Amino acid sequence: MGKLDGRVVIVTGAARGQGEQEARLFTAEGARVVLADVLDDQGEELAKELGQSYVHLDVSREEDWSAAVAAVLRANGRIDGLVGNAGILRFNSLVDTPLEEFMQVVRVNQVGCFLGIKAVAPRMSDGGTIVNTASYTALTGMAAVGAYAATKHAILGLTRVAALELAGRRIRVNAICPGAVDTPMSNPARLDAEADPRETSRALDELYRRLVPLGRIGGPEEVARLALFLTSDDSSYITGQPFVIDGGWLAGVSVL
Ligand code: NAD
């Protein structure tokens, strides 16, 4: 028995990183997973490997959501879960951030999350689940990622309101707030064929050994286990909440 047997779950940003690990774990737990991304070749290849389906979905485009939801319903007859995982990060101080860059981050992270709820919830089975991917920076500040932190704070607001509005249909809506996780977003060397990602992972480990109480960067498969908890009946009485998964980073600072 898998924890998601018979459930149909859409994972956005599923071609790589945390979304990939969520697609892998949910498949192992018996779900029919629809992998959605803008990286079509990578997403299709992964879906094929997992025996699942892939749909092109730019989360910032309402028409893409309509088409994706229609395609999932045509193929599967139902939608029981959504993991809104797609996201982008840009580094800049607030005063140096061009409006277009700020809006690009808003469109993908914040509008993408809003459109996901708007497009999927009305067609979702009663008792379904939505898991939005926020961040450690949804709960605290971090210099140089102002646009990103603003959108991640907004995702918590959307999550709480959606939880209230959808509770009558027993649809649960929660958010995950990862600290630093070893994916191409925080370890871009993973995208560089010339670089050895194990080397940069070691460098990141060294950085996070000093910053994070548990002394290391997180793994995307650890985040996937939290997404599974919030998508499965194991979390049946939980809705509207942010879940921090950060190795203790947000707990505070140590002066020793
Ligand atoms: P990643 O860059 O490896 O993966 C992001 C995925 O989202 C990619 O497959 C990308 O193609 C996809 N994507 C980007 N724009 C899209 C769009 N418009 N429509 C659809 N898909 C799109 O990074 P990741 O670490 O796996 O990030 C997953 C989520 O976790 C993001 O929301 C990110 O903000 C969040 N997060 C990551 C970290 C970290 O340290 N890696 C920390 C906290 C939160």
mmCIF file of C-alpha atoms and ligand atoms in Angstrom:
data_model
loop_
_atom_site.group_PDB
_atom_site.id
_atom_site.type_symbol
_atom_site.label_atom_id
_atom_site.label_comp_id
_atom_site.label_asym_id
_atom_site.label_seq_id
_atom_site.Cartn_x
_atom_site.Cartn_y
_atom_site.Cartn_z
ATOM 1 C CA MET A 1 0.000 0.000 0.000
ATOM 2 C CA GLY A 2 1.361 3.414 -0.975
ATOM 3 C CA LYS A 3 0.430 6.599 0.864
ATOM 4 C CA LEU A 4 -0.954 8.108 -2.358
ATOM 5 C CA ASP A 5 -2.505 5.063 -4.020
ATOM 6 C CA GLY A 6 -5.000 6.083 -6.693
ATOM 7 C CA ARG A 7 -4.476 9.812 -6.256
ATOM 8 C CA VAL A 8 -3.791 12.131 -9.194
ATOM 9 C CA VAL A 9 -1.301 14.844 -8.281
ATOM 10 C CA ILE A 10 0.092 17.711 -10.363
ATOM 11 C CA VAL A 11 3.635 18.810 -9.456
ATOM 12 C CA THR A 12 4.800 22.077 -11.025
ATOM 13 C CA GLY A 13 8.478 22.702 -11.666
ATOM 14 C CA ALA A 14 8.887 18.935 -11.717
ATOM 15 C CA ALA A 15 11.647 18.637 -14.310
ATOM 16 C CA ARG A 16 14.449 18.938 -11.774
ATOM 17 C CA GLY A 17 15.350 19.798 -8.175
ATOM 18 C CA GLN A 18 12.750 19.431 -5.431
ATOM 19 C CA GLY A 19 9.911 18.930 -7.934
ATOM 20 C CA GLU A 20 11.781 15.997 -9.486
ATOM 21 C CA GLN A 21 12.217 14.348 -6.082
ATOM 22 C CA GLU A 22 8.540 14.941 -5.283
ATOM 23 C CA ALA A 23 7.559 13.299 -8.579
ATOM 24 C CA ARG A 24 9.841 10.338 -7.813
ATOM 25 C CA LEU A 25 8.602 9.853 -4.241
ATOM 26 C CA PHE A 26 4.926 10.323 -5.119
ATOM 27 C CA THR A 27 5.316 7.747 -7.901
ATOM 28 C CA ALA A 28 6.839 5.294 -5.425
ATOM 29 C CA GLU A 29 3.847 5.950 -3.132
ATOM 30 C CA GLY A 30 1.339 4.980 -5.810
ATOM 31 C CA ALA A 31 0.201 8.362 -7.180
ATOM 32 C CA ARG A 32 -0.483 9.154 -10.793
ATOM 33 C CA VAL A 33 1.789 12.174 -11.089
ATOM 34 C CA VAL A 34 1.468 14.826 -13.764
ATOM 35 C CA LEU A 35 4.829 16.523 -14.101
ATOM 36 C CA ALA A 36 4.524 20.153 -15.216
ATOM 37 C CA ASP A 37 7.326 22.507 -16.199
ATOM 38 C CA VAL A 38 8.670 24.794 -18.896
ATOM 39 C CA LEU A 39 11.749 22.547 -19.353
ATOM 40 C CA ASP A 40 9.922 20.254 -21.755
ATOM 41 C CA ASP A 41 12.728 17.895 -22.810
ATOM 42 C CA GLN A 42 13.883 17.274 -19.252
ATOM 43 C CA GLY A 43 10.326 16.968 -17.918
ATOM 44 C CA GLU A 44 9.229 14.574 -20.650
ATOM 45 C CA GLU A 45 12.293 12.394 -20.176
ATOM 46 C CA LEU A 46 11.733 12.174 -16.420
ATOM 47 C CA ALA A 47 8.014 11.460 -16.850
ATOM 48 C CA LYS A 48 8.880 8.657 -19.271
ATOM 49 C CA GLU A 49 11.378 7.171 -16.821
ATOM 50 C CA LEU A 50 8.740 7.226 -14.056
ATOM 51 C CA GLY A 51 5.916 5.930 -16.264
ATOM 52 C CA GLN A 52 4.000 9.165 -15.660
ATOM 53 C CA SER A 53 2.768 12.002 -17.863
ATOM 54 C CA TYR A 54 4.161 15.450 -18.592
ATOM 55 C CA VAL A 55 2.419 18.705 -19.441
ATOM 56 C CA HIS A 56 3.966 22.001 -20.543
ATOM 57 C CA LEU A 57 2.850 24.582 -17.991
ATOM 58 C CA ASP A 58 4.261 28.058 -17.481
ATOM 59 C CA VAL A 59 2.735 28.748 -14.072
ATOM 60 C CA SER A 60 2.570 32.494 -14.761
ATOM 61 C CA ARG A 61 0.165 32.004 -17.702
ATOM 62 C CA GLU A 62 -3.523 31.516 -16.976
ATOM 63 C CA GLU A 63 -4.153 29.938 -20.370
ATOM 64 C CA ASP A 64 -1.466 27.315 -19.655
ATOM 65 C CA TRP A 65 -3.223 26.423 -16.395
ATOM 66 C CA SER A 66 -6.608 26.057 -18.146
ATOM 67 C CA ALA A 67 -5.088 23.810 -20.804
ATOM 68 C CA ALA A 68 -3.138 21.731 -18.264
ATOM 69 C CA VAL A 69 -6.145 21.186 -15.981
ATOM 70 C CA ALA A 70 -8.302 20.178 -18.966
ATOM 71 C CA ALA A 71 -5.608 17.748 -20.153
ATOM 72 C CA VAL A 72 -5.199 16.173 -16.704
ATOM 73 C CA LEU A 73 -8.957 15.716 -16.330
ATOM 74 C CA ARG A 74 -9.239 14.238 -19.850
ATOM 75 C CA ALA A 75 -6.489 11.728 -19.133
ATOM 76 C CA ASN A 76 -7.245 10.868 -15.495
ATOM 77 C CA GLY A 77 -10.814 11.977 -14.781
ATOM 78 C CA ARG A 78 -9.820 13.650 -11.515
ATOM 79 C CA ILE A 79 -7.293 15.822 -9.681
ATOM 80 C CA ASP A 80 -6.610 15.093 -6.006
ATOM 81 C CA GLY A 81 -3.462 17.059 -5.335
ATOM 82 C CA LEU A 82 -1.360 19.994 -6.436
ATOM 83 C CA VAL A 83 2.195 20.706 -5.397
ATOM 84 C CA GLY A 84 2.965 24.280 -6.472
ATOM 85 C CA ASN A 85 6.714 23.971 -6.537
ATOM 86 C CA ALA A 86 7.852 26.034 -9.554
ATOM 87 C CA GLY A 87 9.864 29.066 -8.592
ATOM 88 C CA ILE A 88 12.717 31.361 -9.605
ATOM 89 C CA LEU A 89 15.318 33.320 -7.657
ATOM 90 C CA ARG A 90 17.090 36.562 -8.592
ATOM 91 C CA PHE A 91 19.854 38.228 -6.606
ATOM 92 C CA ASN A 92 19.814 42.018 -6.231
ATOM 93 C CA SER A 93 19.545 44.617 -3.529
ATOM 94 C CA LEU A 94 16.097 46.209 -3.529
ATOM 95 C CA VAL A 95 17.369 49.577 -4.736
ATOM 96 C CA ASP A 96 19.151 47.916 -7.662
ATOM 97 C CA THR A 97 16.252 45.681 -8.690
ATOM 98 C CA PRO A 98 14.713 46.753 -12.010
ATOM 99 C CA LEU A 99 10.913 46.714 -11.914
ATOM 100 C CA GLU A 100 10.856 44.143 -14.726
ATOM 101 C CA GLU A 101 13.021 41.762 -12.685
ATOM 102 C CA PHE A 102 10.820 42.250 -9.615
ATOM 103 C CA MET A 103 7.693 41.564 -11.681
ATOM 104 C CA GLN A 104 9.248 38.494 -13.286
ATOM 105 C CA VAL A 105 9.758 36.950 -9.844
ATOM 106 C CA VAL A 106 6.233 37.990 -8.796
ATOM 107 C CA ARG A 107 4.731 36.478 -11.951
ATOM 108 C CA VAL A 108 6.337 33.066 -11.496
ATOM 109 C CA ASN A 109 6.372 32.644 -7.711
ATOM 110 C CA GLN A 110 3.335 34.578 -6.519
ATOM 111 C CA VAL A 111 1.001 34.785 -9.515
ATOM 112 C CA GLY A 112 1.916 31.185 -10.344
ATOM 113 C CA CYS A 113 0.771 30.069 -6.908
ATOM 114 C CA PHE A 114 -2.446 32.153 -7.128
ATOM 115 C CA LEU A 115 -3.282 30.820 -10.601
ATOM 116 C CA GLY A 116 -2.624 27.260 -9.461
ATOM 117 C CA ILE A 117 -5.160 27.570 -6.660
ATOM 118 C CA LYS A 118 -7.621 29.381 -8.945
ATOM 119 C CA ALA A 119 -7.385 26.883 -11.796
ATOM 120 C CA VAL A 120 -7.127 23.639 -9.862
ATOM 121 C CA ALA A 121 -9.266 24.030 -6.720
ATOM 122 C CA PRO A 122 -12.639 24.296 -8.511
ATOM 123 C CA ARG A 123 -11.903 21.056 -10.410
ATOM 124 C CA MET A 124 -10.241 19.218 -7.523
ATOM 125 C CA SER A 125 -11.922 16.313 -5.716
ATOM 126 C CA ASP A 126 -13.333 17.146 -2.292
ATOM 127 C CA GLY A 127 -10.742 16.166 0.292
ATOM 128 C CA GLY A 128 -7.856 17.099 -2.013
ATOM 129 C CA THR A 129 -4.608 18.790 -1.029
ATOM 130 C CA ILE A 130 -2.610 21.788 -2.169
ATOM 131 C CA VAL A 131 0.991 22.263 -1.075
ATOM 132 C CA ASN A 132 2.597 25.572 -1.976
ATOM 133 C CA THR A 133 6.352 25.924 -1.926
ATOM 134 C CA ALA A 134 7.306 29.042 -0.033
ATOM 135 C CA SER A 135 10.699 29.372 1.649
ATOM 136 C CA TYR A 136 12.634 30.149 4.784
ATOM 137 C CA THR A 137 12.510 33.694 3.341
ATOM 138 C CA ALA A 138 8.703 33.628 3.715
ATOM 139 C CA LEU A 139 9.249 34.008 7.449
ATOM 140 C CA THR A 140 12.338 36.166 7.745
ATOM 141 C CA GLY A 141 14.368 38.594 5.689
ATOM 142 C CA MET A 142 17.446 37.811 3.629
ATOM 143 C CA ALA A 143 19.509 40.556 2.041
ATOM 144 C CA ALA A 144 19.889 40.481 -1.761
ATOM 145 C CA VAL A 145 16.755 38.425 -2.448
ATOM 146 C CA GLY A 146 14.073 41.061 -1.812
ATOM 147 C CA ALA A 147 11.776 40.243 -4.730
ATOM 148 C CA TYR A 148 11.991 36.544 -3.937
ATOM 149 C CA ALA A 149 11.358 37.050 -0.203
ATOM 150 C CA ALA A 150 8.363 39.293 -0.949
ATOM 151 C CA THR A 151 6.766 36.635 -3.153
ATOM 152 C CA LYS A 152 7.431 33.890 -0.636
ATOM 153 C CA HIS A 153 5.799 35.947 2.150
ATOM 154 C CA ALA A 154 2.839 36.424 -0.206
ATOM 155 C CA ILE A 155 2.578 32.670 -0.782
ATOM 156 C CA LEU A 156 1.917 32.183 2.931
ATOM 157 C CA GLY A 157 -0.934 34.702 2.732
ATOM 158 C CA LEU A 158 -2.413 32.915 -0.264
ATOM 159 C CA THR A 159 -2.030 29.582 1.516
ATOM 160 C CA ARG A 160 -3.851 30.732 4.644
ATOM 161 C CA VAL A 161 -6.723 32.335 2.728
ATOM 162 C CA ALA A 162 -7.095 29.331 0.419
ATOM 163 C CA ALA A 163 -7.162 27.033 3.457
ATOM 164 C CA LEU A 164 -10.049 29.034 4.915
ATOM 165 C CA GLU A 165 -11.958 29.259 1.650
ATOM 166 C CA LEU A 166 -11.571 25.594 0.688
ATOM 167 C CA ALA A 167 -11.991 23.948 4.103
ATOM 168 C CA GLY A 168 -15.720 23.471 3.457
ATOM 169 C CA ARG A 169 -14.789 20.983 0.731
ATOM 170 C CA ARG A 170 -12.148 19.411 3.028
ATOM 171 C CA ILE A 171 -9.413 20.629 0.664
ATOM 172 C CA ARG A 172 -6.320 21.216 2.789
ATOM 173 C CA VAL A 173 -3.802 23.888 1.816
ATOM 174 C CA ASN A 174 -0.370 24.128 3.403
ATOM 175 C CA ALA A 175 3.026 25.592 2.595
ATOM 176 C CA ILE A 176 6.546 24.295 2.887
ATOM 177 C CA CYS A 177 9.351 26.657 3.825
ATOM 178 C CA PRO A 178 12.718 25.153 2.937
ATOM 179 C CA GLY A 179 15.982 26.700 4.041
ATOM 180 C CA ALA A 180 18.925 25.977 1.773
ATOM 181 C CA VAL A 181 18.455 22.898 -0.399
ATOM 182 C CA ASP A 182 21.010 21.411 -2.769
ATOM 183 C CA THR A 183 19.322 21.900 -6.155
ATOM 184 C CA PRO A 184 20.307 23.898 -9.255
ATOM 185 C CA MET A 185 18.700 26.969 -7.638
ATOM 186 C CA SER A 186 21.200 27.121 -4.789
ATOM 187 C CA ASN A 187 23.946 25.083 -6.458
ATOM 188 C CA PRO A 188 23.994 26.285 -10.104
ATOM 189 C CA ALA A 189 27.058 24.122 -10.779
ATOM 190 C CA ARG A 190 24.549 21.312 -11.104
ATOM 191 C CA LEU A 191 23.667 22.857 -14.488
ATOM 192 C CA ASP A 192 27.290 23.205 -15.634
ATOM 193 C CA ALA A 193 28.484 20.120 -17.471
ATOM 194 C CA GLU A 194 32.101 21.124 -16.801
ATOM 195 C CA ALA A 195 31.669 21.507 -13.032
ATOM 196 C CA ASP A 196 31.602 18.751 -10.447
ATOM 197 C CA PRO A 197 28.458 19.371 -8.363
ATOM 198 C CA ARG A 198 29.904 17.246 -5.543
ATOM 199 C CA GLU A 199 32.695 19.799 -5.249
ATOM 200 C CA THR A 200 30.285 22.730 -4.976
ATOM 201 C CA SER A 201 28.052 20.713 -2.651
ATOM 202 C CA ARG A 202 31.064 20.347 -0.391
ATOM 203 C CA ALA A 203 31.655 24.117 -0.579
ATOM 204 C CA LEU A 204 27.996 24.721 0.256
ATOM 205 C CA ASP A 205 28.227 22.233 3.098
ATOM 206 C CA GLU A 206 31.139 24.217 4.461
ATOM 207 C CA LEU A 207 29.086 27.442 4.265
ATOM 208 C CA TYR A 208 26.021 25.874 5.864
ATOM 209 C CA ARG A 209 28.100 24.067 8.494
ATOM 210 C CA ARG A 210 28.649 27.537 9.935
ATOM 211 C CA LEU A 211 25.159 28.957 9.276
ATOM 212 C CA VAL A 212 22.793 26.089 10.018
ATOM 213 C CA PRO A 213 22.520 24.276 13.377
ATOM 214 C CA LEU A 214 22.355 20.835 11.738
ATOM 215 C CA GLY A 215 25.542 21.796 9.921
ATOM 216 C CA ARG A 216 24.696 21.041 6.301
ATOM 217 C CA ILE A 217 22.577 22.010 3.318
ATOM 218 C CA GLY A 218 19.319 20.084 2.917
ATOM 219 C CA GLY A 219 18.603 17.470 0.274
ATOM 220 C CA PRO A 220 15.674 17.805 -2.162
ATOM 221 C CA GLU A 221 14.541 14.301 -1.207
ATOM 222 C CA GLU A 222 14.081 15.543 2.382
ATOM 223 C CA VAL A 223 11.768 18.303 1.147
ATOM 224 C CA ALA A 224 9.900 15.722 -0.940
ATOM 225 C CA ARG A 225 9.158 13.721 2.226
ATOM 226 C CA LEU A 226 7.538 16.827 3.767
ATOM 227 C CA ALA A 227 5.490 17.386 0.592
ATOM 228 C CA LEU A 228 4.382 13.743 0.832
ATOM 229 C CA PHE A 229 3.321 14.191 4.460
ATOM 230 C CA LEU A 230 1.202 17.229 3.526
ATOM 231 C CA THR A 231 -0.291 15.498 0.457
ATOM 232 C CA SER A 232 -1.157 12.253 2.248
ATOM 233 C CA ASP A 233 -3.681 11.420 4.970
ATOM 234 C CA ASP A 234 -0.838 11.517 7.521
ATOM 235 C CA SER A 235 -1.590 15.261 7.770
ATOM 236 C CA SER A 236 -5.393 14.865 7.703
ATOM 237 C CA TYR A 237 -6.068 17.475 10.448
ATOM 238 C CA ILE A 238 -3.585 20.096 9.238
ATOM 239 C CA THR A 239 -4.438 23.050 7.024
ATOM 240 C CA GLY A 240 -3.364 26.662 6.493
ATOM 241 C CA GLN A 241 0.102 26.198 7.973
ATOM 242 C CA PRO A 242 3.697 26.912 6.978
ATOM 243 C CA PHE A 243 6.159 24.053 7.604
ATOM 244 C CA VAL A 244 9.779 25.019 8.014
ATOM 245 C CA ILE A 245 12.400 22.515 6.861
ATOM 246 C CA ASP A 246 15.743 24.228 7.317
ATOM 247 C CA GLY A 247 18.068 22.271 9.602
ATOM 248 C CA GLY A 248 17.270 24.682 12.429
ATOM 249 C CA TRP A 249 18.402 27.826 10.610
ATOM 250 C CA LEU A 250 15.339 29.844 11.654
ATOM 251 C CA ALA A 251 15.622 28.780 15.281
ATOM 252 C CA GLY A 252 17.987 31.642 16.012
ATOM 253 C CA VAL A 253 21.655 32.428 16.170
ATOM 254 C CA SER A 254 24.363 30.929 18.280
ATOM 255 C CA VAL A 255 26.862 33.291 19.871
ATOM 256 C CA LEU A 256 29.365 30.524 20.632
HETATM 257 P P1 NAD B 1 15.223 24.506 -9.386
HETATM 258 O O1 NAD B 1 15.633 25.759 -10.055
HETATM 259 O O2 NAD B 1 16.093 23.318 -9.494
HETATM 260 O O3 NAD B 1 13.768 24.036 -9.882
HETATM 261 C C1 NAD B 1 12.754 24.926 -10.192
HETATM 262 C C2 NAD B 1 11.891 24.320 -11.264
HETATM 263 O O4 NAD B 1 10.834 25.254 -11.558
HETATM 264 C C3 NAD B 1 12.662 24.093 -12.574
HETATM 265 O O5 NAD B 1 12.391 22.819 -13.100
HETATM 266 C C4 NAD B 1 12.157 25.201 -13.482
HETATM 267 O O6 NAD B 1 12.188 24.899 -14.867
HETATM 268 C C5 NAD B 1 10.731 25.354 -12.967
HETATM 269 N N1 NAD B 1 10.145 26.626 -13.354
HETATM 270 C C6 NAD B 1 10.725 27.863 -13.317
HETATM 271 N N2 NAD B 1 9.882 28.784 -13.823
HETATM 272 C C7 NAD B 1 8.754 28.116 -14.174
HETATM 273 C C8 NAD B 1 7.518 28.518 -14.740
HETATM 274 N N3 NAD B 1 7.274 29.806 -15.069
HETATM 275 N N4 NAD B 1 6.560 27.581 -14.943
HETATM 276 C C9 NAD B 1 6.804 26.293 -14.619
HETATM 277 N N5 NAD B 1 7.954 25.843 -14.109
HETATM 278 C C10 NAD B 1 8.916 26.756 -13.883
HETATM 279 O O7 NAD B 1 15.023 24.913 -7.857
HETATM 280 P P2 NAD B 1 14.398 24.117 -6.604
HETATM 281 O O8 NAD B 1 15.293 24.364 -5.470
HETATM 282 O O9 NAD B 1 14.026 22.730 -6.944
HETATM 283 O O10 NAD B 1 13.099 25.012 -6.370
HETATM 284 C C11 NAD B 1 11.818 24.457 -6.122
HETATM 285 C C12 NAD B 1 11.050 25.400 -5.233
HETATM 286 O O11 NAD B 1 11.650 25.441 -3.944
HETATM 287 C C13 NAD B 1 11.011 26.847 -5.711
HETATM 288 O O12 NAD B 1 9.733 27.395 -5.481
HETATM 289 C C14 NAD B 1 12.033 27.528 -4.833
HETATM 290 O O13 NAD B 1 11.785 28.909 -4.701
HETATM 291 C C15 NAD B 1 11.829 26.777 -3.543
HETATM 292 N N6 NAD B 1 12.947 26.856 -2.612
HETATM 293 C C16 NAD B 1 14.183 26.414 -2.954
HETATM 294 C C17 NAD B 1 15.216 26.504 -2.026
HETATM 295 C C18 NAD B 1 16.617 26.032 -2.341
HETATM 296 O O14 NAD B 1 17.530 26.328 -1.566
HETATM 297 N N7 NAD B 1 16.843 25.283 -3.412
HETATM 298 C C19 NAD B 1 14.971 27.043 -0.771
HETATM 299 C C20 NAD B 1 13.683 27.476 -0.456
HETATM 300 C C21 NAD B 1 12.677 27.374 -1.379
#
